[in-house]
Amino acid sequence: MVVVLKNEATQEQLDNLIGWLEEQKVLVHISKGEYHTILGLVGNTTAIDTDLIEGLEIVESVKRISEPFKNANRKFHPEDSVIDCSGIKIGGGNFAIIAGPCSVESEAQVLEIATKVKASGASMLRGGAFKPRTSPYDFQGLRAEGIELLLEAKKETGMPIVTEIMSAHHLPLFENVDVIQVGARNMQNFELLKELGRTSKPILLKRGLANTLKELLMSAEYIMAGGNENIILCERGIRTFETYTRNTLDLSAVPMLKELSHLPVVIDPSHASGIARLVKPMALAAAAAGADGLMIEVHNDPQHALCDGPQSLTPEQFDDVAKRVFAIRKTISELD
Amino acid sequence: MVVVLKNEATQEQLDNLIGWLEEQKVLVHISKGEYHTILGLVGNTTAIDTDLIEGLEIVESVKRISEPFKNANRKFHPEDSVIDCSGIKIGGGNFAIIAGPCSVESEAQVLEIATKVKASGASMLRGGAFKPRTSPYDFQGLRAEGIELLLEAKKETGMPIVTEIMSAHHLPLFENVDVIQVGARNMQNFELLKELGRTSKPILLKRGLANTLKELLMSAEYIMAGGNENIILCERGIRTFETYTRNTLDLSAVPMLKELSHLPVVIDPSHASGIARLVKPMALAAAAAGADGLMIEVHNDPQHALCDGPQSLTPEQFDDVAKRVFAIRKTISELD
Amino acid sequence: MVVVLKNEATQEQLDNLIGWLEEQKVLVHISKGEYHTILGLVGNTTAIDTDLIEGLEIVESVKRISEPFKNANRKFHPEDSVIDCSGIKIGGGNFAIIAGPCSVESEAQVLEIATKVKASGASMLRGGAFKPRTSPYDFQGLRAEGIELLLEAKKETGMPIVTEIMSAHHLPLFENVDVIQVGARNMQNFELLKELGRTSKPILLKRGLANTLKELLMSAEYIMAGGNENIILCERGIRTFETYTRNTLDLSAVPMLKELSHLPVVIDPSHASGIARLVKPMALAAAAAGADGLMIEVHNDPQHALCDGPQSLTPEQFDDVAKRVFAIRKTISELD
Amino acid sequence: MVVVLKNEATQEQLDNLIGWLEEQKVLVHISKGEYHTILGLVGNTTAIDTDLIEGLEIVESVKRISEPFKNANRKFHPEDSVIDCSGIKIGGGNFAIIAGPCSVESEAQVLEIATKVKASGASMLRGGAFKPRTSPYDFQGLRAEGIELLLEAKKETGMPIVTEIMSAHHLPLFENVDVIQVGARNMQNFELLKELGRTSKPILLKRGLANTLKELLMSAEYIMAGGNENIILCERGIRTFETYTRNTLDLSAVPMLKELSHLPVVIDPSHASGIARLVKPMALAAAAAGADGLMIEVHNDPQHALCDGPQSLTPEQFDDVAKRVFAIRKTISELD
């Protein structure tokens, strides 16, 4: 950590600050310049609250050198984490496609999609039971009943299921769910993260629309600090000024997160653009960039598609995407 | 609502869509052009899910003309709402300053700050008991004990209190709290919003870091749809590319929100910039722009300020800001 | 074009507006609703200034349905454009890698890099002679002398050269340059664009840091309206709130631009992230997403790399990237 | 300047870097930690190219402590600069309103508006002769003829005139213009900035849509480094994700720029929101925040307003705004 002091700091103020810092068990090196004095803090600075130091009148700015996340940090855990999702592995070279409908609607719908995406190579089934919607007047999901329908499809197909939680209240309903998803809007619902830290289930943690990669890792750290280290990170597009696409997929998150952390990184190209015809190129790009998995929305019946979002593929389109994704992964791995 | 169709839509597809729309009880006007066909939908379109229509293969784009919020909409409620916070009114010409410490730390701290800010003209006391922190290793607030300390200060000073809720689980602890704050990170925690819709307490709803004004109003709508119409909107800075300030205060939110909605709008200049010396100019600007209130962080002891953020004022600085805010409001009202 | 009118518009105001619109040779369809009246304009609306209509007191909002670009629009030019860069083709299935140093420094440097990148499969040579730098105190490039050195390397290697122009004043110096680059900061330097419209040279037009895809196409339109249709579009990262990477590469620009326009699209992964170790994954992703080319910075001597930016690859690293890029393109094309 | 080194740096690499840095005449202090080594550089670091150091393999990150601008820096020039615009002073307590039409259209139009805004308290006349338009098909301004019309109005009213330059080619046309405006899209047209540095005219430099305050000051530095210190900074809204307003006015730029620099700061509320009815609240807010001036668009005839943008006020509305702006300034100054 580097602390830059204002020039008008008195020697007494300086001594007080250094004394306090040394009590926190960090070493302090001083560089005095004409316009600034710089303090270099070395040692374990994770527990030092930067806001607290920035609040001091004599301090101009504070900059962390070490990242403030510890459990999620690759520096302290150099090997890739491999997350076991009821038998399906993800991370450390294991690649998985999670596919399924935006919203769970009926037993027939879920089962048909599950069967088809499994045949195309998907290894996990996704489906929305609790749906976060911007408007209170939009369809909010089948909720508990939706989870039941997913569990039926799991029984039939053997695919582990992934579905979103919106409140810690609902945790008992997720007992047989294989992977619990935290959506973008709840990425900093810290009370929910703490509760999930007390479970042992894999958590698929989506990046918030306006959250930095550091904040995503700090939210993972909330869950890990509670004891649950089974985290899958997911990039699903961030909010920018561009309006042709709903969000802007930040694919550099893949190599960047994998450099900073040992956790696996999955890309959701469906939510990222909000446009079905962009899912294919973005899925291929994600595979080429080294993602550990993909999460793709698939709907079953384009003729009666009134209830499907503009970002879903048909099973046939999904089959085509999956084939190419696997081919790209094979090409890359043969060159390694 | 305007629906733009692709040129390749067949007459049969067009008829199907129009038939379905008419079942939803909206009138459809058709304009056929060389490259596009435009459907103008008139009537009550609030309940129509735009995602659903955008998902159709023959649809190029959908644009709402009427805003999708109803209870919060000024069109259906032309007069300003006045929110009664245990006797302190806000909105419709009633202006209130909410002041207090970032975090509640001790009885002495809260009481001293409360007494001083009241003397300077603040009418409500704020204080963080549950603190949303990016890092699990940072101070998380005194939680239940913090609320107790605020209630003590309320008893002593008679000031209504405002404090943040982070989970619907904690609602019983807020029984004697006068105004419940929903923080920026929970603005789209829809399950929490629904629970708050079942209470009758005033809710101070903060805009999320990357949320549009429309989304803020839709979140207000979630609470109002549940029956609680006591909402105070709060702008506290949005996330942009600028780095000198922590966030960018969007002051045009004041006139814009007041045009779109009848709900009162409060500005939080402390969180917006994250820099104490910007609080004064931004508070004055907010008053000049027509805000219905201000929310300002004040700490008590700069000598031992190690636990205060870089965005808090001293009581003396607050007194100076308040004096000027009241003077600007007086000047403007005399010219009306 | 759709014009939404306010409810308070009088019949006379409405008639005036419709009369004026019909003089502009567009057909007007009217849909009257309870709260709004919607005008659907069909015909050639390209020349209608939306600002002008939005300025009318009776108008609530205006939305274009047809895109305001014509020459760049795929609707009016369905086949891919192929741009011939002194023999090297780009677009319509032709893929090209443009590689070379950030700044031209010496004859030896340029020639060594050119020879090496050509051997690895690059087909054009890039190099900065005029350098746009945020600070007036940073190195501004060798300017005219830099172009001379590039021309030397072109003579030796036969590679067409690409270099950036910063002022129309300098056009005479670019007489033997094969492709003129317009940098992100000059994307809306409209006077420069008009001058380039009077030349016949291929223009590599980079997207501005905060420009939408529509604005990029409108800037292409400026050049094309002047008679020069040889435009190559280039995405090089946009400005967002994320700070780990210098910019955020918006890869969805590739399929989106190719849907909207017939012009070829090139990706610059070096400037997008500003980090050399992200160039490889982002270059592979761009190839997988269907880009028509790549623009990559390569420096020659890591031992004396003091003058190279943090975003350049060594020739060896470039060779590895190029090999994988070609392999991915082959894999994808075999599946088509 | 602080340089953070990677742990794997060898002693030899470290010695080489330190040797090179000392040749640049800066003092180097070393702090060695378990995971990082930090170099604190003190002395005149303005001329050190951070990109150059960041490019070194052993360097993890570089952070400037001193700002890289010198002429524009308040640290080296503590008193406010006062810019003399042909007799009208701005800065250092001198406040000026610049008003006039978006585009110059006719002698009668300019003269009528000039006369009226002068009567309401405006001290300078603005008007667009060269108009930067996103589309090549939109009205590009009267160009040279527009400047003539402004000069006519100046002769009649005695008001200094402000108008935008789009290319250094046009400088001869600006000989009798009092203040040359550089628009947002040309803020980083460095060749133009260099040319303006060779003149002695006051330059009104607008912040780019996606430019940081630091970049704005670096662009001012370009002009100042050439010898012209007559710069007026102008904030006119930045690009964010919000869509109700055209841009987001960043009013905190006023106190922030005035802290960093001695140059005067003017606010353009017309372009910031793009909505006439937001001009009044934002102009009042700017005055309250301490701006040194305002730049406001005024049109003359709302009945035939087809050529005016949605962001212009009528002279009557402008009169009302000006009256309140002066009242707020009086109220604040009486409390100082």
PDB file of N, CA and C in Angstrom, chain D residues 69-136:
ATOM      1  N   PHE D  69       0.494  17.938 -15.599  1.00  0.00           N
ATOM      2  CA  PHE D  69       0.375  19.260 -16.230  1.00  0.00           C
ATOM      3  C   PHE D  69       1.081  20.272 -15.345  1.00  0.00           C
ATOM      4  N   LYS D  70       1.682  21.243 -15.966  1.00  0.00           N
ATOM      5  CA  LYS D  70       2.544  22.168 -15.234  1.00  0.00           C
ATOM      6  C   LYS D  70       2.031  23.598 -15.360  1.00  0.00           C
ATOM      7  N   ASN D  71       1.818  24.055 -16.610  1.00  0.00           N
ATOM      8  CA  ASN D  71       1.357  25.426 -16.812  1.00  0.00           C
ATOM      9  C   ASN D  71      -0.061  25.619 -16.279  1.00  0.00           C
ATOM     10  N   ALA D  72      -0.865  24.571 -16.372  1.00  0.00           N
ATOM     11  CA  ALA D  72      -2.260  24.682 -15.951  1.00  0.00           C
ATOM     12  C   ALA D  72      -2.433  24.384 -14.469  1.00  0.00           C
ATOM     13  N   ASN D  73      -1.350  24.013 -13.776  1.00  0.00           N
ATOM     14  CA  ASN D  73      -1.430  23.490 -12.417  1.00  0.00           C
ATOM     15  C   ASN D  73      -1.492  24.595 -11.360  1.00  0.00           C
ATOM     16  N   ARG D  74      -2.485  24.503 -10.501  1.00  0.00           N
ATOM     17  CA  ARG D  74      -2.604  25.525  -9.457  1.00  0.00           C
ATOM     18  C   ARG D  74      -1.431  25.479  -8.483  1.00  0.00           C
ATOM     19  N   LYS D  75      -0.799  24.324  -8.343  1.00  0.00           N
ATOM     20  CA  LYS D  75       0.338  24.226  -7.397  1.00  0.00           C
ATOM     21  C   LYS D  75       1.437  25.210  -7.746  1.00  0.00           C
ATOM     22  N   PHE D  76       1.613  25.437  -9.054  1.00  0.00           N
ATOM     23  CA  PHE D  76       2.717  26.313  -9.482  1.00  0.00           C
ATOM     24  C   PHE D  76       2.216  27.713  -9.824  1.00  0.00           C
ATOM     25  N   HIS D  77       0.937  27.958  -9.596  1.00  0.00           N
ATOM     26  CA  HIS D  77       0.320  29.232  -9.992  1.00  0.00           C
ATOM     27  C   HIS D  77      -0.931  29.365  -9.118  1.00  0.00           C
ATOM     28  N   PRO D  78      -0.717  29.699  -7.827  1.00  0.00           N
ATOM     29  CA  PRO D  78      -1.826  29.611  -6.863  1.00  0.00           C
ATOM     30  C   PRO D  78      -2.990  30.562  -7.118  1.00  0.00           C
ATOM     31  N   GLU D  79      -2.746  31.761  -7.689  1.00  0.00           N
ATOM     32  CA  GLU D  79      -3.865  32.701  -7.870  1.00  0.00           C
ATOM     33  C   GLU D  79      -4.681  32.334  -9.113  1.00  0.00           C
ATOM     34  N   ASP D  80      -5.965  32.622  -9.047  1.00  0.00           N
ATOM     35  CA  ASP D  80      -6.858  32.428 -10.200  1.00  0.00           C
ATOM     36  C   ASP D  80      -6.357  33.206 -11.405  1.00  0.00           C
ATOM     37  N   SER D  81      -6.411  32.604 -12.570  1.00  0.00           N
ATOM     38  CA  SER D  81      -6.150  33.354 -13.798  1.00  0.00           C
ATOM     39  C   SER D  81      -7.399  34.143 -14.169  1.00  0.00           C
ATOM     40  N   VAL D  82      -7.185  35.361 -14.659  1.00  0.00           N
ATOM     41  CA  VAL D  82      -8.295  36.160 -15.171  1.00  0.00           C
ATOM     42  C   VAL D  82      -8.066  36.306 -16.673  1.00  0.00           C
ATOM     43  N   ILE D  83      -9.028  35.841 -17.464  1.00  0.00           N
ATOM     44  CA  ILE D  83      -8.854  35.900 -18.917  1.00  0.00           C
ATOM     45  C   ILE D  83      -9.605  37.110 -19.454  1.00  0.00           C
ATOM     46  N   ASP D  84      -8.885  37.936 -20.198  1.00  0.00           N
ATOM     47  CA  ASP D  84      -9.474  39.149 -20.751  1.00  0.00           C
ATOM     48  C   ASP D  84      -9.954  38.871 -22.187  1.00  0.00           C
ATOM     49  N   CYS D  85     -11.273  38.917 -22.381  1.00  0.00           N
ATOM     50  CA  CYS D  85     -11.848  38.640 -23.702  1.00  0.00           C
ATOM     51  C   CYS D  85     -12.289  39.979 -24.303  1.00  0.00           C
ATOM     52  N   SER D  86     -11.342  40.676 -24.916  1.00  0.00           N
ATOM     53  CA  SER D  86     -11.617  41.996 -25.510  1.00  0.00           C
ATOM     54  C   SER D  86     -12.376  42.899 -24.535  1.00  0.00           C
ATOM     55  N   GLY D  87     -11.918  42.894 -23.300  1.00  0.00           N
ATOM     56  CA  GLY D  87     -12.511  43.801 -22.331  1.00  0.00           C
ATOM     57  C   GLY D  87     -13.419  43.127 -21.316  1.00  0.00           C
ATOM     58  N   ILE D  88     -14.010  41.996 -21.670  1.00  0.00           N
ATOM     59  CA  ILE D  88     -14.831  41.243 -20.712  1.00  0.00           C
ATOM     60  C   ILE D  88     -13.922  40.260 -19.980  1.00  0.00           C
ATOM     61  N   LYS D  89     -13.903  40.379 -18.648  1.00  0.00           N
ATOM     62  CA  LYS D  89     -13.018  39.508 -17.865  1.00  0.00           C
ATOM     63  C   LYS D  89     -13.778  38.285 -17.359  1.00  0.00           C
ATOM     64  N   ILE D  90     -13.054  37.191 -17.267  1.00  0.00           N
ATOM     65  CA  ILE D  90     -13.656  35.961 -16.754  1.00  0.00           C
ATOM     66  C   ILE D  90     -12.626  35.264 -15.851  1.00  0.00           C
ATOM     67  N   GLY D  91     -13.085  34.796 -14.666  1.00  0.00           N
ATOM     68  CA  GLY D  91     -12.184  34.163 -13.709  1.00  0.00           C
ATOM     69  C   GLY D  91     -11.790  35.119 -12.596  1.00  0.00           C
ATOM     70  N   GLY D  92     -11.318  34.547 -11.450  1.00  0.00           N
ATOM     71  CA  GLY D  92     -10.874  35.390 -10.338  1.00  0.00           C
ATOM     72  C   GLY D  92     -11.971  36.277  -9.791  1.00  0.00           C
ATOM     73  N   GLY D  93     -13.206  35.753  -9.765  1.00  0.00           N
ATOM     74  CA  GLY D  93     -14.320  36.538  -9.247  1.00  0.00           C
ATOM     75  C   GLY D  93     -15.135  37.209 -10.339  1.00  0.00           C
ATOM     76  N   ASN D  94     -14.604  37.262 -11.555  1.00  0.00           N
ATOM     77  CA  ASN D  94     -15.343  37.849 -12.679  1.00  0.00           C
ATOM     78  C   ASN D  94     -16.204  36.771 -13.333  1.00  0.00           C
ATOM     79  N   PHE D  95     -17.489  37.039 -13.425  1.00  0.00           N
ATOM     80  CA  PHE D  95     -18.445  36.069 -13.933  1.00  0.00           C
ATOM     81  C   PHE D  95     -19.035  36.594 -15.237  1.00  0.00           C
ATOM     82  N   ALA D  96     -19.189  35.717 -16.222  1.00  0.00           N
ATOM     83  CA  ALA D  96     -19.719  36.189 -17.506  1.00  0.00           C
ATOM     84  C   ALA D  96     -20.692  35.177 -18.078  1.00  0.00           C
ATOM     85  N   ILE D  97     -21.773  35.681 -18.669  1.00  0.00           N
ATOM     86  CA  ILE D  97     -22.683  34.796 -19.404  1.00  0.00           C
ATOM     87  C   ILE D  97     -22.475  35.016 -20.902  1.00  0.00           C
ATOM     88  N   ILE D  98     -22.259  33.915 -21.593  1.00  0.00           N
ATOM     89  CA  ILE D  98     -22.095  33.910 -23.044  1.00  0.00           C
ATOM     90  C   ILE D  98     -23.390  33.346 -23.608  1.00  0.00           C
ATOM     91  N   ALA D  99     -24.096  34.084 -24.442  1.00  0.00           N
ATOM     92  CA  ALA D  99     -25.379  33.586 -24.947  1.00  0.00           C
ATOM     93  C   ALA D  99     -25.500  33.874 -26.430  1.00  0.00           C
ATOM     94  N   GLY D 100     -26.372  33.130 -27.071  1.00  0.00           N
ATOM     95  CA  GLY D 100     -26.586  33.342 -28.494  1.00  0.00           C
ATOM     96  C   GLY D 100     -27.136  32.097 -29.141  1.00  0.00           C
ATOM     97  N   PRO D 101     -27.365  32.172 -30.465  1.00  0.00           N
ATOM     98  CA  PRO D 101     -28.018  31.060 -31.148  1.00  0.00           C
ATOM     99  C   PRO D 101     -27.079  29.871 -31.371  1.00  0.00           C
ATOM    100  N   CYS D 102     -27.671  28.703 -31.451  1.00  0.00           N
ATOM    101  CA  CYS D 102     -26.916  27.492 -31.789  1.00  0.00           C
ATOM    102  C   CYS D 102     -26.187  27.728 -33.114  1.00  0.00           C
ATOM    103  N   SER D 103     -26.948  28.012 -34.181  1.00  0.00           N
ATOM    104  CA  SER D 103     -26.360  28.306 -35.492  1.00  0.00           C
ATOM    105  C   SER D 103     -26.694  29.729 -35.888  1.00  0.00           C
ATOM    106  N   VAL D 104     -25.728  30.382 -36.488  1.00  0.00           N
ATOM    107  CA  VAL D 104     -25.982  31.688 -37.091  1.00  0.00           C
ATOM    108  C   VAL D 104     -26.787  31.452 -38.373  1.00  0.00           C
ATOM    109  N   GLU D 105     -27.922  32.153 -38.509  1.00  0.00           N
ATOM    110  CA  GLU D 105     -28.763  31.926 -39.685  1.00  0.00           C
ATOM    111  C   GLU D 105     -28.903  33.159 -40.582  1.00  0.00           C
ATOM    112  N   SER D 106     -29.042  34.335 -39.973  1.00  0.00           N
ATOM    113  CA  SER D 106     -29.226  35.559 -40.768  1.00  0.00           C
ATOM    114  C   SER D 106     -28.822  36.747 -39.911  1.00  0.00           C
ATOM    115  N   GLU D 107     -28.607  37.885 -40.559  1.00  0.00           N
ATOM    116  CA  GLU D 107     -28.218  39.081 -39.827  1.00  0.00           C
ATOM    117  C   GLU D 107     -29.303  39.460 -38.827  1.00  0.00           C
ATOM    118  N   ALA D 108     -30.553  39.410 -39.285  1.00  0.00           N
ATOM    119  CA  ALA D 108     -31.657  39.808 -38.415  1.00  0.00           C
ATOM    120  C   ALA D 108     -31.724  38.911 -37.177  1.00  0.00           C
ATOM    121  N   GLN D 109     -31.567  37.605 -37.414  1.00  0.00           N
ATOM    122  CA  GLN D 109     -31.644  36.662 -36.293  1.00  0.00           C
ATOM    123  C   GLN D 109     -30.578  36.952 -35.252  1.00  0.00           C
ATOM    124  N   VAL D 110     -29.315  37.049 -35.701  1.00  0.00           N
ATOM    125  CA  VAL D 110     -28.216  37.238 -34.752  1.00  0.00           C
ATOM    126  C   VAL D 110     -28.375  38.561 -34.018  1.00  0.00           C
ATOM    127  N   LEU D 111     -28.717  39.604 -34.746  1.00  0.00           N
ATOM    128  CA  LEU D 111     -28.797  40.915 -34.125  1.00  0.00           C
ATOM    129  C   LEU D 111     -29.918  40.969 -33.093  1.00  0.00           C
ATOM    130  N   GLU D 112     -31.053  40.388 -33.439  1.00  0.00           N
ATOM    131  CA  GLU D 112     -32.172  40.418 -32.494  1.00  0.00           C
ATOM    132  C   GLU D 112     -31.811  39.672 -31.207  1.00  0.00           C
ATOM    133  N   ILE D 113     -31.224  38.481 -31.371  1.00  0.00           N
ATOM    134  CA  ILE D 113     -30.864  37.708 -30.179  1.00  0.00           C
ATOM    135  C   ILE D 113     -29.793  38.444 -29.372  1.00  0.00           C
ATOM    136  N   ALA D 114     -28.786  38.991 -30.064  1.00  0.00           N
ATOM    137  CA  ALA D 114     -27.687  39.676 -29.370  1.00  0.00           C
ATOM    138  C   ALA D 114     -28.230  40.832 -28.543  1.00  0.00           C
ATOM    139  N   THR D 115     -29.090  41.622 -29.139  1.00  0.00           N
ATOM    140  CA  THR D 115     -29.642  42.783 -28.435  1.00  0.00           C
ATOM    141  C   THR D 115     -30.396  42.349 -27.185  1.00  0.00           C
ATOM    142  N   LYS D 116     -31.202  41.308 -27.343  1.00  0.00           N
ATOM    143  CA  LYS D 116     -32.020  40.859 -26.213  1.00  0.00           C
ATOM    144  C   LYS D 116     -31.187  40.236 -25.090  1.00  0.00           C
ATOM    145  N   VAL D 117     -30.233  39.382 -25.437  1.00  0.00           N
ATOM    146  CA  VAL D 117     -29.471  38.729 -24.354  1.00  0.00           C
ATOM    147  C   VAL D 117     -28.568  39.749 -23.663  1.00  0.00           C
ATOM    148  N   LYS D 118     -28.116  40.755 -24.417  1.00  0.00           N
ATOM    149  CA  LYS D 118     -27.309  41.805 -23.773  1.00  0.00           C
ATOM    150  C   LYS D 118     -28.161  42.536 -22.730  1.00  0.00           C
ATOM    151  N   ALA D 119     -29.392  42.832 -23.102  1.00  0.00           N
ATOM    152  CA  ALA D 119     -30.282  43.533 -22.175  1.00  0.00           C
ATOM    153  C   ALA D 119     -30.539  42.703 -20.919  1.00  0.00           C
ATOM    154  N   SER D 120     -30.475  41.381 -21.046  1.00  0.00           N
ATOM    155  CA  SER D 120     -30.729  40.506 -19.889  1.00  0.00           C
ATOM    156  C   SER D 120     -29.462  40.253 -19.068  1.00  0.00           C
ATOM    157  N   GLY D 121     -28.326  40.762 -19.538  1.00  0.00           N
ATOM    158  CA  GLY D 121     -27.120  40.624 -18.724  1.00  0.00           C
ATOM    159  C   GLY D 121     -26.026  39.762 -19.323  1.00  0.00           C
ATOM    160  N   ALA D 122     -26.229  39.229 -20.523  1.00  0.00           N
ATOM    161  CA  ALA D 122     -25.146  38.460 -21.153  1.00  0.00           C
ATOM    162  C   ALA D 122     -24.037  39.435 -21.550  1.00  0.00           C
ATOM    163  N   SER D 123     -22.786  39.015 -21.427  1.00  0.00           N
ATOM    164  CA  SER D 123     -21.711  39.936 -21.781  1.00  0.00           C
ATOM    165  C   SER D 123     -20.937  39.520 -23.027  1.00  0.00           C
ATOM    166  N   MET D 124     -21.172  38.292 -23.507  1.00  0.00           N
ATOM    167  CA  MET D 124     -20.526  37.877 -24.765  1.00  0.00           C
ATOM    168  C   MET D 124     -21.577  37.177 -25.624  1.00  0.00           C
ATOM    169  N   LEU D 125     -21.348  37.223 -26.937  1.00  0.00           N
ATOM    170  CA  LEU D 125     -22.284  36.626 -27.899  1.00  0.00           C
ATOM    171  C   LEU D 125     -21.687  35.353 -28.486  1.00  0.00           C
ATOM    172  N   ARG D 126     -22.434  34.260 -28.421  1.00  0.00           N
ATOM    173  CA  ARG D 126     -21.968  33.042 -29.075  1.00  0.00           C
ATOM    174  C   ARG D 126     -22.831  32.790 -30.315  1.00  0.00           C
ATOM    175  N   GLY D 127     -22.314  31.988 -31.237  1.00  0.00           N
ATOM    176  CA  GLY D 127     -23.083  31.633 -32.417  1.00  0.00           C
ATOM    177  C   GLY D 127     -22.249  30.676 -33.250  1.00  0.00           C
ATOM    178  N   GLY D 128     -22.883  29.642 -33.777  1.00  0.00           N
ATOM    179  CA  GLY D 128     -22.153  28.630 -34.536  1.00  0.00           C
ATOM    180  C   GLY D 128     -22.073  28.994 -36.008  1.00  0.00           C
ATOM    181  N   ALA D 129     -20.869  29.110 -36.533  1.00  0.00           N
ATOM    182  CA  ALA D 129     -20.678  29.349 -37.970  1.00  0.00           C
ATOM    183  C   ALA D 129     -20.243  28.024 -38.614  1.00  0.00           C
ATOM    184  N   PHE D 130     -19.226  27.382 -38.036  1.00  0.00           N
ATOM    185  CA  PHE D 130     -18.825  26.031 -38.448  1.00  0.00           C
ATOM    186  C   PHE D 130     -19.482  25.071 -37.460  1.00  0.00           C
ATOM    187  N   LYS D 131     -20.334  24.166 -37.954  1.00  0.00           N
ATOM    188  CA  LYS D 131     -21.088  23.279 -37.072  1.00  0.00           C
ATOM    189  C   LYS D 131     -20.631  21.831 -37.201  1.00  0.00           C
ATOM    190  N   PRO D 132     -20.110  21.243 -36.141  1.00  0.00           N
ATOM    191  CA  PRO D 132     -19.778  19.804 -36.204  1.00  0.00           C
ATOM    192  C   PRO D 132     -21.053  18.980 -36.094  1.00  0.00           C
ATOM    193  N   ARG D 133     -21.422  18.273 -37.105  1.00  0.00           N
ATOM    194  CA  ARG D 133     -22.646  17.465 -37.102  1.00  0.00           C
ATOM    195  C   ARG D 133     -22.292  16.001 -37.304  1.00  0.00           C
ATOM    196  N   THR D 134     -22.949  15.136 -36.576  1.00  0.00           N
ATOM    197  CA  THR D 134     -22.688  13.700 -36.678  1.00  0.00           C
ATOM    198  C   THR D 134     -22.925  13.183 -38.099  1.00  0.00           C
ATOM    199  N   SER D 135     -23.910  13.760 -38.775  1.00  0.00           N
ATOM    200  CA  SER D 135     -24.248  13.293 -40.125  1.00  0.00           C
ATOM    201  C   SER D 135     -23.770  14.269 -41.185  1.00  0.00           C
ATOM    202  N   PRO D 136     -23.176  13.763 -42.276  1.00  0.00           N
ATOM    203  CA  PRO D 136     -22.753  14.658 -43.357  1.00  0.00           C
ATOM    204  C   PRO D 136     -23.952  15.291 -44.060  1.00  0.00           C
TER     205      PRO D 136
END
